[in-house]
Amino acid sequence: MFKKVLVANRGEVAVRVIRACREIGIPTVAVYSEADADSLHVSLATEAYCIGPAESAKSYLNIPSIISTALISGADAIHPGYGFMSERADFADICEQHGIKFIGPTGDAIRKMGDKAQARATMQDKDIPITPGMGIVDDINKAKKFCKKVGYPVIVKATAGGGGKGMRIVNQESELEENIILCKTEAQKFFGNPAVYIEKYLVNPRHIEVQILADKFGNVVYLGERDCSIQRRHQKLVEEAPSPAVSEKVREKLGRTAVKAAKAVKYEGVGTVEFLLDKNNNFYFMEMNTRLQVEHGITEMISNVDIVREQINIAAGKSISVSQRDIELRGHAIECRINAEDPDRNFLPAAGQINGYVAPGGFGVRVDSHVYSGYTIPPYYDSLISKVMCWAPTREQARRRMYRALKEYVITGVKTTLPFYQDLIEDPVFSQGKFDTGFLEDYNNRKAQNKPE
Ligand code: ADP
């Protein structure tokens, strides 16, 4: 096992990884920016080092600082969490060159899956269904011809895209060229790579993703699916496991396909294969996230598998502790991502000091967070402050438990998305589980119509 693990991240995910290390018995090294000295991950780790100023580029994305901290502190492994360095193939390579184990897949696997156009081509080679698409756009006439053939709407995507950025939906040919140019500019700005490709845009599918674990001995298992269809601007708001729309038969098919996708790139570690599911139960590979995902906790609740512990063990060269046959999914879990944002002002990020904080608890409730009473949320990073996850034997019980937990949760001093979720969880369409990626638009329209004059 590792002697010491450096956690190259902040916020709730840094706390999550430190907790797993403590349970295994591995000392941890936290790194933090000048703005994060008071964050919970700093006090929970065995050691902590400031690695730079608030700006991410100079701290959490500063490779020389992170690597030298690992070497000086004697850490023999780095856990990247999600975001920041987690999908940087160059970082995985640099760790390896310095004799530090990157807790994640190889740089090569990250590269193969990180480029969305290349990942699609790899999947197509293995007969895994993908939405109809054309490769990198280099000629507008070719693009026009393709779109005419598959029919509008289409979606232009940055090959290096992520986090809901670098995607543009196009409804008709007259808008195509302009959107390609805009998407390229965005792709260059956010991801340093202007390449874009086009695929058919499915109208209101479900976003279904499969959690997989893969070890170096070639064992790959799936832990069922998560439904992440409730999104705002292509970013997930609520996730649940299992999906209310997936039958046992489709689950098995999705799981087997996800395993095949992982095997196609000789994947090692934990990962998520994302699909779009249409109304006729056809599903299409969208992308693979080669890291731990924000919403992994709900899968832990229904599968009883500690995904971060497995991830660390796999990186240390051990085999997965469960076989496909042992995995039994039980009950239902829902997650709400609580952000420091003002839902009444178009989800404007709201930094500042939390002056009152009481987290919910009780049977089946899990809250993963790095905040506490008196904590000041810095304005520099993602606005996620906590994840509330509720488990119960049935979906309806989990939903009611979530409502109860959200009503109990007290966060004062800053605006949060709590009131937004309290409403959403009680929505009749959500309650019935009959939603797709068009849910939020429909929900907002229904709310606007019912508003008293
Ligand atoms: P990111 O990597 O930024 O998360 P994804 O490729 O995972 O982007 O897509 C995010 C979301 O965008 C999906 O969950 C879905 O709602 C929507 N989306 C992406 N591609 C399509 C498509 N071809 N048809 C319909 N919706 C899509």
PDB file of C-alpha atoms in Angstrom, residues 16-128:
ATOM      1  CA  ARG A  16     -13.819  12.568   0.640  1.00  0.00           C
ATOM      2  CA  VAL A  17     -10.408  11.247  -0.430  1.00  0.00           C
ATOM      3  CA  ILE A  18      -8.729  12.091   2.895  1.00  0.00           C
ATOM      4  CA  ARG A  19     -11.492  10.215   4.727  1.00  0.00           C
ATOM      5  CA  ALA A  20     -10.933   7.116   2.569  1.00  0.00           C
ATOM      6  CA  CYS A  21      -7.172   7.274   3.200  1.00  0.00           C
ATOM      7  CA  ARG A  22      -7.689   7.609   6.939  1.00  0.00           C
ATOM      8  CA  GLU A  23      -9.934   4.563   6.952  1.00  0.00           C
ATOM      9  CA  ILE A  24      -7.328   2.518   5.062  1.00  0.00           C
ATOM     10  CA  GLY A  25      -4.608   3.901   7.366  1.00  0.00           C
ATOM     11  CA  ILE A  26      -2.616   5.991   4.874  1.00  0.00           C
ATOM     12  CA  PRO A  27      -1.231   9.394   5.988  1.00  0.00           C
ATOM     13  CA  THR A  28      -2.305  12.249   3.710  1.00  0.00           C
ATOM     14  CA  VAL A  29      -0.823  15.473   2.390  1.00  0.00           C
ATOM     15  CA  ALA A  30      -3.208  18.336   1.627  1.00  0.00           C
ATOM     16  CA  VAL A  31      -2.218  21.130  -0.718  1.00  0.00           C
ATOM     17  CA  TYR A  32      -4.059  24.431  -0.646  1.00  0.00           C
ATOM     18  CA  SER A  33      -4.074  27.891  -2.125  1.00  0.00           C
ATOM     19  CA  GLU A  34      -3.718  31.057  -0.058  1.00  0.00           C
ATOM     20  CA  ALA A  35      -7.514  31.430  -0.267  1.00  0.00           C
ATOM     21  CA  ASP A  36      -8.159  27.957   1.188  1.00  0.00           C
ATOM     22  CA  ALA A  37      -6.128  27.965   4.429  1.00  0.00           C
ATOM     23  CA  ASP A  38      -9.358  27.518   6.435  1.00  0.00           C
ATOM     24  CA  SER A  39     -10.833  24.738   4.327  1.00  0.00           C
ATOM     25  CA  LEU A  40     -11.700  21.465   6.071  1.00  0.00           C
ATOM     26  CA  HIS A  41      -9.375  19.391   3.890  1.00  0.00           C
ATOM     27  CA  VAL A  42      -6.401  21.299   5.303  1.00  0.00           C
ATOM     28  CA  SER A  43      -7.190  20.445   8.906  1.00  0.00           C
ATOM     29  CA  LEU A  44      -8.206  16.838   8.201  1.00  0.00           C
ATOM     30  CA  ALA A  45      -4.997  15.869   6.387  1.00  0.00           C
ATOM     31  CA  THR A  46      -1.924  14.605   8.231  1.00  0.00           C
ATOM     32  CA  GLU A  47       0.168  17.416   6.693  1.00  0.00           C
ATOM     33  CA  ALA A  48      -0.746  20.451   4.625  1.00  0.00           C
ATOM     34  CA  TYR A  49       1.233  22.777   2.366  1.00  0.00           C
ATOM     35  CA  CYS A  50       0.305  26.036   0.720  1.00  0.00           C
ATOM     36  CA  ILE A  51       1.177  25.721  -2.967  1.00  0.00           C
ATOM     37  CA  GLY A  52       0.364  29.155  -4.337  1.00  0.00           C
ATOM     38  CA  PRO A  53      -2.017  32.074  -4.580  1.00  0.00           C
ATOM     39  CA  ALA A  54      -5.801  31.874  -4.944  1.00  0.00           C
ATOM     40  CA  GLU A  55      -5.800  31.685  -8.732  1.00  0.00           C
ATOM     41  CA  SER A  56      -6.126  27.999  -9.745  1.00  0.00           C
ATOM     42  CA  ALA A  57      -3.532  28.310 -12.502  1.00  0.00           C
ATOM     43  CA  LYS A  58      -0.950  29.194  -9.854  1.00  0.00           C
ATOM     44  CA  SER A  59      -1.997  26.663  -7.223  1.00  0.00           C
ATOM     45  CA  TYR A  60      -4.271  23.685  -7.959  1.00  0.00           C
ATOM     46  CA  LEU A  61      -3.124  23.594 -11.586  1.00  0.00           C
ATOM     47  CA  ASN A  62       0.520  24.367 -10.821  1.00  0.00           C
ATOM     48  CA  ILE A  63       2.289  21.120 -11.733  1.00  0.00           C
ATOM     49  CA  PRO A  64       5.809  22.026 -10.470  1.00  0.00           C
ATOM     50  CA  SER A  65       4.379  23.056  -7.079  1.00  0.00           C
ATOM     51  CA  ILE A  66       2.287  19.901  -6.723  1.00  0.00           C
ATOM     52  CA  ILE A  67       5.045  17.519  -7.804  1.00  0.00           C
ATOM     53  CA  SER A  68       7.699  19.160  -5.605  1.00  0.00           C
ATOM     54  CA  THR A  69       5.347  19.063  -2.609  1.00  0.00           C
ATOM     55  CA  ALA A  70       4.847  15.339  -3.199  1.00  0.00           C
ATOM     56  CA  LEU A  71       8.575  14.712  -3.472  1.00  0.00           C
ATOM     57  CA  ILE A  72       9.511  16.807  -0.434  1.00  0.00           C
ATOM     58  CA  SER A  73       6.762  15.371   1.775  1.00  0.00           C
ATOM     59  CA  GLY A  74       7.532  11.809   0.718  1.00  0.00           C
ATOM     60  CA  ALA A  75       4.135  11.114  -0.860  1.00  0.00           C
ATOM     61  CA  ASP A  76       4.319   8.147  -3.228  1.00  0.00           C
ATOM     62  CA  ALA A  77       0.880   8.671  -4.786  1.00  0.00           C
ATOM     63  CA  ILE A  78      -1.312  11.576  -5.870  1.00  0.00           C
ATOM     64  CA  HIS A  79      -5.097  11.510  -5.890  1.00  0.00           C
ATOM     65  CA  PRO A  80      -6.397  14.184  -8.262  1.00  0.00           C
ATOM     66  CA  GLY A  81     -10.093  14.150  -7.193  1.00  0.00           C
ATOM     67  CA  TYR A  82     -12.306  15.481 -10.001  1.00  0.00           C
ATOM     68  CA  GLY A  83     -11.788  18.629 -12.039  1.00  0.00           C
ATOM     69  CA  PHE A  84      -8.357  20.321 -11.833  1.00  0.00           C
ATOM     70  CA  MET A  85      -5.620  17.747 -12.683  1.00  0.00           C
ATOM     71  CA  SER A  86      -7.870  14.691 -12.833  1.00  0.00           C
ATOM     72  CA  GLU A  87      -8.108  14.394 -16.616  1.00  0.00           C
ATOM     73  CA  ARG A  88      -4.739  15.833 -17.547  1.00  0.00           C
ATOM     74  CA  ALA A  89      -2.819  13.112 -19.361  1.00  0.00           C
ATOM     75  CA  ASP A  90       0.388  15.189 -19.162  1.00  0.00           C
ATOM     76  CA  PHE A  91       0.077  15.324 -15.376  1.00  0.00           C
ATOM     77  CA  ALA A  92      -0.405  11.549 -15.159  1.00  0.00           C
ATOM     78  CA  ASP A  93       2.750  11.135 -17.282  1.00  0.00           C
ATOM     79  CA  ILE A  94       4.755  13.585 -15.155  1.00  0.00           C
ATOM     80  CA  CYS A  95       3.726  11.765 -11.957  1.00  0.00           C
ATOM     81  CA  GLU A  96       4.957   8.521 -13.464  1.00  0.00           C
ATOM     82  CA  GLN A  97       8.254  10.108 -14.547  1.00  0.00           C
ATOM     83  CA  HIS A  98       8.809  11.169 -10.931  1.00  0.00           C
ATOM     84  CA  GLY A  99       8.047   7.765  -9.493  1.00  0.00           C
ATOM     85  CA  ILE A 100       4.747   8.926  -8.040  1.00  0.00           C
ATOM     86  CA  LYS A 101       1.637   6.823  -8.669  1.00  0.00           C
ATOM     87  CA  PHE A 102      -1.187   8.835 -10.233  1.00  0.00           C
ATOM     88  CA  ILE A 103      -4.396   7.429  -8.705  1.00  0.00           C
ATOM     89  CA  GLY A 104      -6.253   7.136 -11.969  1.00  0.00           C
ATOM     90  CA  PRO A 105      -5.770   5.587 -15.394  1.00  0.00           C
ATOM     91  CA  THR A 106      -2.596   5.894 -17.471  1.00  0.00           C
ATOM     92  CA  GLY A 107      -1.900   9.070 -19.444  1.00  0.00           C
ATOM     93  CA  ASP A 108      -2.511   7.028 -22.556  1.00  0.00           C
ATOM     94  CA  ALA A 109      -6.042   5.986 -21.517  1.00  0.00           C
ATOM     95  CA  ILE A 110      -6.872   9.566 -20.490  1.00  0.00           C
ATOM     96  CA  ARG A 111      -5.701  10.797 -23.891  1.00  0.00           C
ATOM     97  CA  LYS A 112      -7.758   8.195 -25.773  1.00  0.00           C
ATOM     98  CA  MET A 113     -10.956   9.064 -23.909  1.00  0.00           C
ATOM     99  CA  GLY A 114     -10.301  12.762 -23.309  1.00  0.00           C
ATOM    100  CA  ASP A 115     -10.563  13.614 -26.961  1.00  0.00           C
ATOM    101  CA  LYS A 116     -14.281  13.149 -27.574  1.00  0.00           C
ATOM    102  CA  ALA A 117     -13.946  12.684 -31.333  1.00  0.00           C
ATOM    103  CA  GLN A 118     -11.242  10.066 -30.885  1.00  0.00           C
ATOM    104  CA  ALA A 119     -13.227   8.311 -28.147  1.00  0.00           C
ATOM    105  CA  ARG A 120     -16.212   8.080 -30.507  1.00  0.00           C
ATOM    106  CA  ALA A 121     -14.022   6.560 -33.212  1.00  0.00           C
ATOM    107  CA  THR A 122     -12.612   4.010 -30.740  1.00  0.00           C
ATOM    108  CA  MET A 123     -16.150   3.033 -29.682  1.00  0.00           C
ATOM    109  CA  GLN A 124     -17.330   2.744 -33.253  1.00  0.00           C
ATOM    110  CA  ASP A 125     -14.468   0.330 -33.938  1.00  0.00           C
ATOM    111  CA  LYS A 126     -15.776  -1.860 -31.134  1.00  0.00           C
ATOM    112  CA  ASP A 127     -19.369  -1.745 -32.432  1.00  0.00           C
ATOM    113  CA  ILE A 128     -20.549   0.352 -29.505  1.00  0.00           C
TER     114      ILE A 128
END
